Short mmCIF file of C-alpha atoms and ligand atoms in Angstrom, two decimals:
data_model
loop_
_atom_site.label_atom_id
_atom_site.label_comp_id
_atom_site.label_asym_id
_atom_site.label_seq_id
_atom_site.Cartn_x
_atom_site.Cartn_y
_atom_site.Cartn_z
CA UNK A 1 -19.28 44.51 -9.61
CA UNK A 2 -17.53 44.08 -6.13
CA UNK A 3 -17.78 46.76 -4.04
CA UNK A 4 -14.23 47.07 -3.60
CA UNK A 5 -14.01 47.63 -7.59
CA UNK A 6 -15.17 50.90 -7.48
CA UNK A 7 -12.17 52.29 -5.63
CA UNK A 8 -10.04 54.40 -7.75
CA UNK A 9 -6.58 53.97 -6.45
CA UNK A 10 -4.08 56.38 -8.10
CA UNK A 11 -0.77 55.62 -9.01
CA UNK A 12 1.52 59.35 -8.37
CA UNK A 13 3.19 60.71 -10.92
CA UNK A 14 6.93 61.79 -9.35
CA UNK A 15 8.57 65.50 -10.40
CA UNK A 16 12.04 65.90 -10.43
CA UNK A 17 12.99 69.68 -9.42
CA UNK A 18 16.75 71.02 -8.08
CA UNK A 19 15.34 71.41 -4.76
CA UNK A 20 14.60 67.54 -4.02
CA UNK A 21 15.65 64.57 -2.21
CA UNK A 22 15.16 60.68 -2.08
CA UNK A 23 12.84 60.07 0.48
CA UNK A 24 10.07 59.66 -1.50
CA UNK A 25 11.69 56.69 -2.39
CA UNK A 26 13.13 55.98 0.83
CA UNK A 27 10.51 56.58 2.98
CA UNK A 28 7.69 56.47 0.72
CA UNK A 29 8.94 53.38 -1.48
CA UNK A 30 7.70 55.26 -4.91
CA UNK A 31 10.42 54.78 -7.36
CA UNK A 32 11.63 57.97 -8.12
CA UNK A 33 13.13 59.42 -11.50
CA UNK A 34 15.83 60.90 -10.00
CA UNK A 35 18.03 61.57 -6.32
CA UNK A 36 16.22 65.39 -6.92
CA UNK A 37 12.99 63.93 -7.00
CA UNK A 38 10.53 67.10 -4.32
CA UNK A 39 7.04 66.08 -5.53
CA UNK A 40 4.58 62.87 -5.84
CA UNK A 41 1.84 64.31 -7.10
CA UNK A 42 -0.41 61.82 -5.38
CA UNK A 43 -4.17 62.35 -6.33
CA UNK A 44 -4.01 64.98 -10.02
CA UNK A 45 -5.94 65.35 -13.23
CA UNK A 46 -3.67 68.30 -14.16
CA UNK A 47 -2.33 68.41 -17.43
CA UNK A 48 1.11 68.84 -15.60
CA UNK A 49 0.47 65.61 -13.96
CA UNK A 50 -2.51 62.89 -14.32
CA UNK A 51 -2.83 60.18 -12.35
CA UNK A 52 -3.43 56.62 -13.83
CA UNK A 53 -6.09 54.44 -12.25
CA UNK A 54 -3.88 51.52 -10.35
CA UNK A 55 -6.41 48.99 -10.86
CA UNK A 56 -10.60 48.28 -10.12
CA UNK A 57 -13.14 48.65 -12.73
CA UNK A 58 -11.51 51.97 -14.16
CA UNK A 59 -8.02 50.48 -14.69
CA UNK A 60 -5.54 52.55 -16.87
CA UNK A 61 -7.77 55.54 -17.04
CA UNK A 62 -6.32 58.90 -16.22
CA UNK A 63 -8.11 60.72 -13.15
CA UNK A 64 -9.29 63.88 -15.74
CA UNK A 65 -10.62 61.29 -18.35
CA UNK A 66 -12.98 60.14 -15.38
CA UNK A 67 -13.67 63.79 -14.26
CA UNK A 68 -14.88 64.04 -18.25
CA UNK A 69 -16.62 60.89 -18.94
CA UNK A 70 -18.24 59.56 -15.27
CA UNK A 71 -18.99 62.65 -13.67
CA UNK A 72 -21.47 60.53 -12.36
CA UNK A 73 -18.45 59.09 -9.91
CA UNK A 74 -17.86 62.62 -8.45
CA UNK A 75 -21.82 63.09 -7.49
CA UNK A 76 -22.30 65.05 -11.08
CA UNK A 77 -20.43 68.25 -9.52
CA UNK A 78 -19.93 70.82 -11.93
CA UNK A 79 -16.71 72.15 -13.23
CA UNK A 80 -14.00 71.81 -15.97
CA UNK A 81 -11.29 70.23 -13.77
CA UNK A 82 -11.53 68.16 -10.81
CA UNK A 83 -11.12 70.42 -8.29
CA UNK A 84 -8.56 69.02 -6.19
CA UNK A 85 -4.79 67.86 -6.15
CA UNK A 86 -2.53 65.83 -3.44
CA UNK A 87 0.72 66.49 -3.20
CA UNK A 88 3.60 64.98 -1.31
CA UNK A 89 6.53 67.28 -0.91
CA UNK A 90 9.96 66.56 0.04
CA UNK A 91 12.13 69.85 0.11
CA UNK A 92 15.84 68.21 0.65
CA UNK A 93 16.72 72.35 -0.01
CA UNK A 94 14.67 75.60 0.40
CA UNK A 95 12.38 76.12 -2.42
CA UNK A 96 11.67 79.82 -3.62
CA UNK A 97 9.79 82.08 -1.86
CA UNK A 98 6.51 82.26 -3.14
CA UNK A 99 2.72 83.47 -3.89
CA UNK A 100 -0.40 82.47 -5.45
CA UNK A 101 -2.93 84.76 -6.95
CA UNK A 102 -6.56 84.14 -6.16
CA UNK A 103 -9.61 82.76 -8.66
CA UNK A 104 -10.79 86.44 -9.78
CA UNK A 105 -6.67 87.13 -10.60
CA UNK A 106 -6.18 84.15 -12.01
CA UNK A 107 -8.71 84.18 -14.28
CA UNK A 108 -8.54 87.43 -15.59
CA UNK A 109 -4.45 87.19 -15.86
CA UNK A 110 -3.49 83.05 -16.42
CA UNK A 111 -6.39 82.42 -19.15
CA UNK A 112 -9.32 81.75 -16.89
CA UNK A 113 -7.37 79.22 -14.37
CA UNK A 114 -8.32 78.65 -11.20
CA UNK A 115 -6.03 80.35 -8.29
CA UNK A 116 -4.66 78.17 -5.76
CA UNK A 117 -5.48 77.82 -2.08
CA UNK A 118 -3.22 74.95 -0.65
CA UNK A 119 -2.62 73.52 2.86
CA UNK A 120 0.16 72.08 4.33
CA UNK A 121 0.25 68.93 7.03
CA UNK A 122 3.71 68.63 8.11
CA UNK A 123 4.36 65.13 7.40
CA UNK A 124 8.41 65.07 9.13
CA UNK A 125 10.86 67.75 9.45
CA UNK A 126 14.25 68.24 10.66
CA UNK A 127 14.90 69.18 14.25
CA UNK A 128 15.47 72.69 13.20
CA UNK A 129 12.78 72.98 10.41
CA UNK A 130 11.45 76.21 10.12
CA UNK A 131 8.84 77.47 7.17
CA UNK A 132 8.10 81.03 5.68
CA UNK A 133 4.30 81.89 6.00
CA UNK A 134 3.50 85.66 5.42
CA UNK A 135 5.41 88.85 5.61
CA UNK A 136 6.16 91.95 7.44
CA UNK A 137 5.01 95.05 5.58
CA UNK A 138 2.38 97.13 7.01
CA UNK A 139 0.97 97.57 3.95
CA UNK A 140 1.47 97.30 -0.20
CA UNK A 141 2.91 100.28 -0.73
CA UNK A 142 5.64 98.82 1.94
CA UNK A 143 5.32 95.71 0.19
CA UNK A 144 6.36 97.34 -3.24
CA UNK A 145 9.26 99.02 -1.48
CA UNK A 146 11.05 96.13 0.04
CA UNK A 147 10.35 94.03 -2.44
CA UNK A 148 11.87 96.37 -4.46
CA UNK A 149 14.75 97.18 -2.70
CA UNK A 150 15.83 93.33 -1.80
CA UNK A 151 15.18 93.74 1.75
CA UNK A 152 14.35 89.99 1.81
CA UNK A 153 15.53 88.69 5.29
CA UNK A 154 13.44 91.35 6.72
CA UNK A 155 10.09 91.08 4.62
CA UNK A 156 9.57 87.09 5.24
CA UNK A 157 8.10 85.48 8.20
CA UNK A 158 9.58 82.20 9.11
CA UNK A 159 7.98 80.26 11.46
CA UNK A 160 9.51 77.15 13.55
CA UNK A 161 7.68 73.78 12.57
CA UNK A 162 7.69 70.32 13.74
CA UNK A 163 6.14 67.00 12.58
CA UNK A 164 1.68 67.09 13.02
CA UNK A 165 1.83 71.30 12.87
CA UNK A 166 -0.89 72.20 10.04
CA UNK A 167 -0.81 75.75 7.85
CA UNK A 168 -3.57 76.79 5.40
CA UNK A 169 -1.85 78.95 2.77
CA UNK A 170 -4.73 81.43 1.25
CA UNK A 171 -3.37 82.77 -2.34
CA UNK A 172 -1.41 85.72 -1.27
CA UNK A 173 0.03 85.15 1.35
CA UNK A 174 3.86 85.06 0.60
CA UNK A 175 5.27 81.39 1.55
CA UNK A 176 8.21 79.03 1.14
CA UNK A 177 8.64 75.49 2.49
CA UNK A 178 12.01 75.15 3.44
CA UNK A 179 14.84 72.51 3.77
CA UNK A 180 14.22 69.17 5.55
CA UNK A 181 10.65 69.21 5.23
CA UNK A 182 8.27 66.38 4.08
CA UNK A 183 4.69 67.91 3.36
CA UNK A 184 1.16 66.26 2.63
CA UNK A 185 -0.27 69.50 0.66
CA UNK A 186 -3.98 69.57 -0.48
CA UNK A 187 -4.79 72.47 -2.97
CA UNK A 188 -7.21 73.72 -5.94
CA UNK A 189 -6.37 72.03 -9.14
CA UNK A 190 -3.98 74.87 -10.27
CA UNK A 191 -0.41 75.30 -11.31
CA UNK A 192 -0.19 79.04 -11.17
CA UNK A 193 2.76 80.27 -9.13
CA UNK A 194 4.48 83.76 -8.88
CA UNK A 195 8.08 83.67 -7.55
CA UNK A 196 9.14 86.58 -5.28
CA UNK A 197 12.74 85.70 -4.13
CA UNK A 198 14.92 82.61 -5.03
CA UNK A 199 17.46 83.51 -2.75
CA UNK A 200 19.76 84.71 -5.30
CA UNK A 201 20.25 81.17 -6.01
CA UNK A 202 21.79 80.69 -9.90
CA UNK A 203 20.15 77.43 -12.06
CA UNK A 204 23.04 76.52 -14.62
CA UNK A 205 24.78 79.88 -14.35
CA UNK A 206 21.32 81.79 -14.15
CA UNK A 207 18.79 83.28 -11.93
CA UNK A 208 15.29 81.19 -12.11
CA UNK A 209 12.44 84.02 -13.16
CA UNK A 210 10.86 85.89 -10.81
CA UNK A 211 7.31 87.65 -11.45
CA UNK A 212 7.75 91.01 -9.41
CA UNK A 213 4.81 92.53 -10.50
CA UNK A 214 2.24 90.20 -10.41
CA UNK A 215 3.47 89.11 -6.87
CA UNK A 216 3.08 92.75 -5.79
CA UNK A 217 -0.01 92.88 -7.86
CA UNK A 218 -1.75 89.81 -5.41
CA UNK A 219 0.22 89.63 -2.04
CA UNK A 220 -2.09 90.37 0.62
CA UNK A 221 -0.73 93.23 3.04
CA UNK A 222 -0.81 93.05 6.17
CA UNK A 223 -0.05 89.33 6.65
CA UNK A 224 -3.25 87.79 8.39
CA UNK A 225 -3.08 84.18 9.19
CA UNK A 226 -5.93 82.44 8.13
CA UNK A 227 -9.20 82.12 9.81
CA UNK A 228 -10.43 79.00 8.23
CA UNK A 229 -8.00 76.30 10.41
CA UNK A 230 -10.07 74.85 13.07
CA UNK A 231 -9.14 75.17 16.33
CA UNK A 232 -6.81 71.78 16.89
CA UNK A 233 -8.55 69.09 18.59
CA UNK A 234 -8.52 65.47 18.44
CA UNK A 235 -12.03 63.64 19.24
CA UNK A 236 -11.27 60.44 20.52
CA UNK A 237 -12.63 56.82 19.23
CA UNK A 238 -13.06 53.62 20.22
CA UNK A 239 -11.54 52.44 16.87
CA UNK A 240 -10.28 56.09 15.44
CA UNK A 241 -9.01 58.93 16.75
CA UNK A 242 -10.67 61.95 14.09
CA UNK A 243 -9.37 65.55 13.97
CA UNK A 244 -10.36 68.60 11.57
CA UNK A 245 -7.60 70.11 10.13
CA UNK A 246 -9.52 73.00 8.00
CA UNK A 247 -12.87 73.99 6.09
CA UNK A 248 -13.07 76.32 3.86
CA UNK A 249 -15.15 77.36 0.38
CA UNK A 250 -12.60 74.70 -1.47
CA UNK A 251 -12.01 71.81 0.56
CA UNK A 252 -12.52 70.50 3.79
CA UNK A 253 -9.52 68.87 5.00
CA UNK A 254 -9.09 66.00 7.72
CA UNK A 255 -7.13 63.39 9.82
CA UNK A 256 -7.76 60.29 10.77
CA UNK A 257 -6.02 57.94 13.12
CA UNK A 258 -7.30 54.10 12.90
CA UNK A 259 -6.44 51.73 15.70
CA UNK A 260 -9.13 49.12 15.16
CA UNK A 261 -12.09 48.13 12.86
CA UNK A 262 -14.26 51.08 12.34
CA UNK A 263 -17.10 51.29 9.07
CA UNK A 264 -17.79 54.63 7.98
CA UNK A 265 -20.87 55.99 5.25
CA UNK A 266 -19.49 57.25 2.12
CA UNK A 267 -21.83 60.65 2.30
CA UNK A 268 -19.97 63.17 0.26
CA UNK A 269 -19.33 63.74 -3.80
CA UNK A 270 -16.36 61.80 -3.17
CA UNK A 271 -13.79 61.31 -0.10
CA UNK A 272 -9.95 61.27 -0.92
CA UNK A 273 -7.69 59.00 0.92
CA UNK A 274 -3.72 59.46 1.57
CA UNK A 275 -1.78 56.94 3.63
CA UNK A 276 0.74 58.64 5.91
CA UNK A 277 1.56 55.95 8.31
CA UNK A 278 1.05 52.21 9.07
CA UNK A 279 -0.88 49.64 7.54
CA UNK A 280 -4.27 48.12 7.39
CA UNK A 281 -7.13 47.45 4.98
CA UNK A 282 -10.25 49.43 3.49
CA UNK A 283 -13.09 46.65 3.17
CA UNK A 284 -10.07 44.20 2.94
CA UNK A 285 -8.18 45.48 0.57
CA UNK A 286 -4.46 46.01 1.71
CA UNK A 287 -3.54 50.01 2.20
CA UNK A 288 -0.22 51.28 3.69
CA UNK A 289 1.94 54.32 4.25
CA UNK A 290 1.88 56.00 0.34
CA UNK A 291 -1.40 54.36 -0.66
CA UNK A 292 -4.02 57.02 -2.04
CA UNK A 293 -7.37 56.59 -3.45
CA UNK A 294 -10.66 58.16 -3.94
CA UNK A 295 -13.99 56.60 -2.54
CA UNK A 296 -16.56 57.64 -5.35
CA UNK A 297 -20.32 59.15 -4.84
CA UNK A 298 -22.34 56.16 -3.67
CA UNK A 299 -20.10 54.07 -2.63
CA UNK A 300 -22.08 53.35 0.49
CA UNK A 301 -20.85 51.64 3.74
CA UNK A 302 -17.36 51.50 4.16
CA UNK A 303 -14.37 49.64 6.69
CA UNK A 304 -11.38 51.33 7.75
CA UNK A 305 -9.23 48.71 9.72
CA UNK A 306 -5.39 48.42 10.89
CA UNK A 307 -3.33 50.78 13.00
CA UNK A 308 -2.62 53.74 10.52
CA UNK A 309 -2.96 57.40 10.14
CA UNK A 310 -4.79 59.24 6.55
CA UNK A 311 -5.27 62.35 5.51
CA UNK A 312 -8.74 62.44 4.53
CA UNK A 313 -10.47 65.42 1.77
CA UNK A 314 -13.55 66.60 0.11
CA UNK A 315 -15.38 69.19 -1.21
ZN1 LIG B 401 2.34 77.32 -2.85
#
């Protein structure tokens, strides 16, 4: 089998949701269900969303059927679901403010899921962008009460953002990506979401649920920003330009910047490629802006080449 056979690029699955634009399809050039089309769920073997093998010696096969049946691919690592899912977010309006319980929660609450840590690479933003990213309570029982009491505008934290900036979201912490944002988010394979405040917004004549409780139950009080981002800095390349984003107990998360020919060892269960700007090839195969694929266990050797920028992830 060629080398090159053993890549498993993914074709994305799109979700339409109220909250979404068109430039998944305009910038991206994924065609899109819908001109409220927020989320290309890029690399997923969630039931919510499986991706479909583009082509390659595992053509037509979804990403979980692989997980199942050639573990062998993902260095035999253990575990129901594969344990990771790219997303590409386009929030044309603000989405809900929101929190994510953690694995021990989850488990014991959602039917043994997993809980969901998630980072966020700021892909493009308006001008203006801002994000929400923690609260202000001093504690829970503060938490509780202005939760309680709708004192919204004063709980949240929003934060100013522009295009590169980089956020790890640990579950708990209250967040909300707002309007005019484009986001590259890598997170556990998990769909569990509690919804604090929708702005009062009404869906067809009615407010969306929120889940009060549970939210109060997990958010972490006080807000501490996480420890696990690395320190930004960009080590410099003759042929790349490589920076760590994050590293923590799920994922480790990275950014590459080709300008040039540069061949790499495939050393890790498996490596997880997203496209976010420019062109080029990987051992000659065309990639460009939107491409994703997954380098399995033993693929060996490989050549990055072109003038592009990925986001690169493993655990
Ligand atoms: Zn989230």
């Amino acid at each position: 089998m060629k080398q090159t056979e053993q890549i498993l690029f993914l074709e994305p699955v799109m979700k339409e949701v109220l909250w979404g634009g068109t430039r998944l399809r305009d910038d991206y050039h994924y065609a899109i269900p819908s001109e409220h089309t927020g989320e290309c769920w890029a690399v997923s073997a969630h039931d919510h969303g499986d991706c479909l093998v583009a082509c390659g010696a595992y053509q037509g096969q979804t990403l979980s059927r692989l997980w199942k049946e050639h573990r062998e691919l993902f260095g035999d690592m253990e575990g129901e679901r594969f344990p990771l899912l790219v997303k590409i977010i386009d929030a044309k309006q603000d989405l809900s403010i929101q929190v994510h319980p953690d694995d021990e929660y989850a488990k014991q609450k959602e039917n043994g899921s997993f809980g969901k840590m998630e980072c966020w690479y700021i892909l493009d933003c308006d001008q203006d962008a801002s994000i929400v990213i923690g609260h202000h309570a001093k504690n829970k029982e503060e938490v509780a009460q202005m939760i309680h009491e709708g004192r919204f505008e004063a709980f949240i934290r929003t934060i100013p953002i522009k295009k590169g900036d980089f956020f790890q979201i640990n579950p708990g912490t209250v967040h909300a990506i707002k309007g005019g944002t484009l986001i590259l988010e890598t997170q556990q394979n998990s769909d569990i979401t509690y919804r604090v405040y929708d702005y009062g917004r009404l869906t067809n004549g009615k407010p969306r649920e929120l889940h009060i409780e549970k939210s109060i139950d997990v958010i972490q009080a006080p807000f501490e920003e996480s420890a696990a981002v690395t320190k930004r800095e960009i080590k410099q390349g003759q042929a790349m330009d490589r920076e760590m984003l994050v590293t923590c107990k799920y994922y480790t998360v990275e950014k590459q910047d080709v300008h040039g020919n540069i061949t790499m060892p495939q050393d890790k269960r498996f490596l997880i490629y997203s496209v976010i700007d420019g062109k080029g090839m990987i051992d000659g195969v065309t990639i460009k802006k939107g491409t994703h694929f997954i380098l399995p266990t033993g693929y060996g050797d490989f050549t990055l080449e072109g003038t592009m920028s990925l986001i690169c992830s493993y655990c």
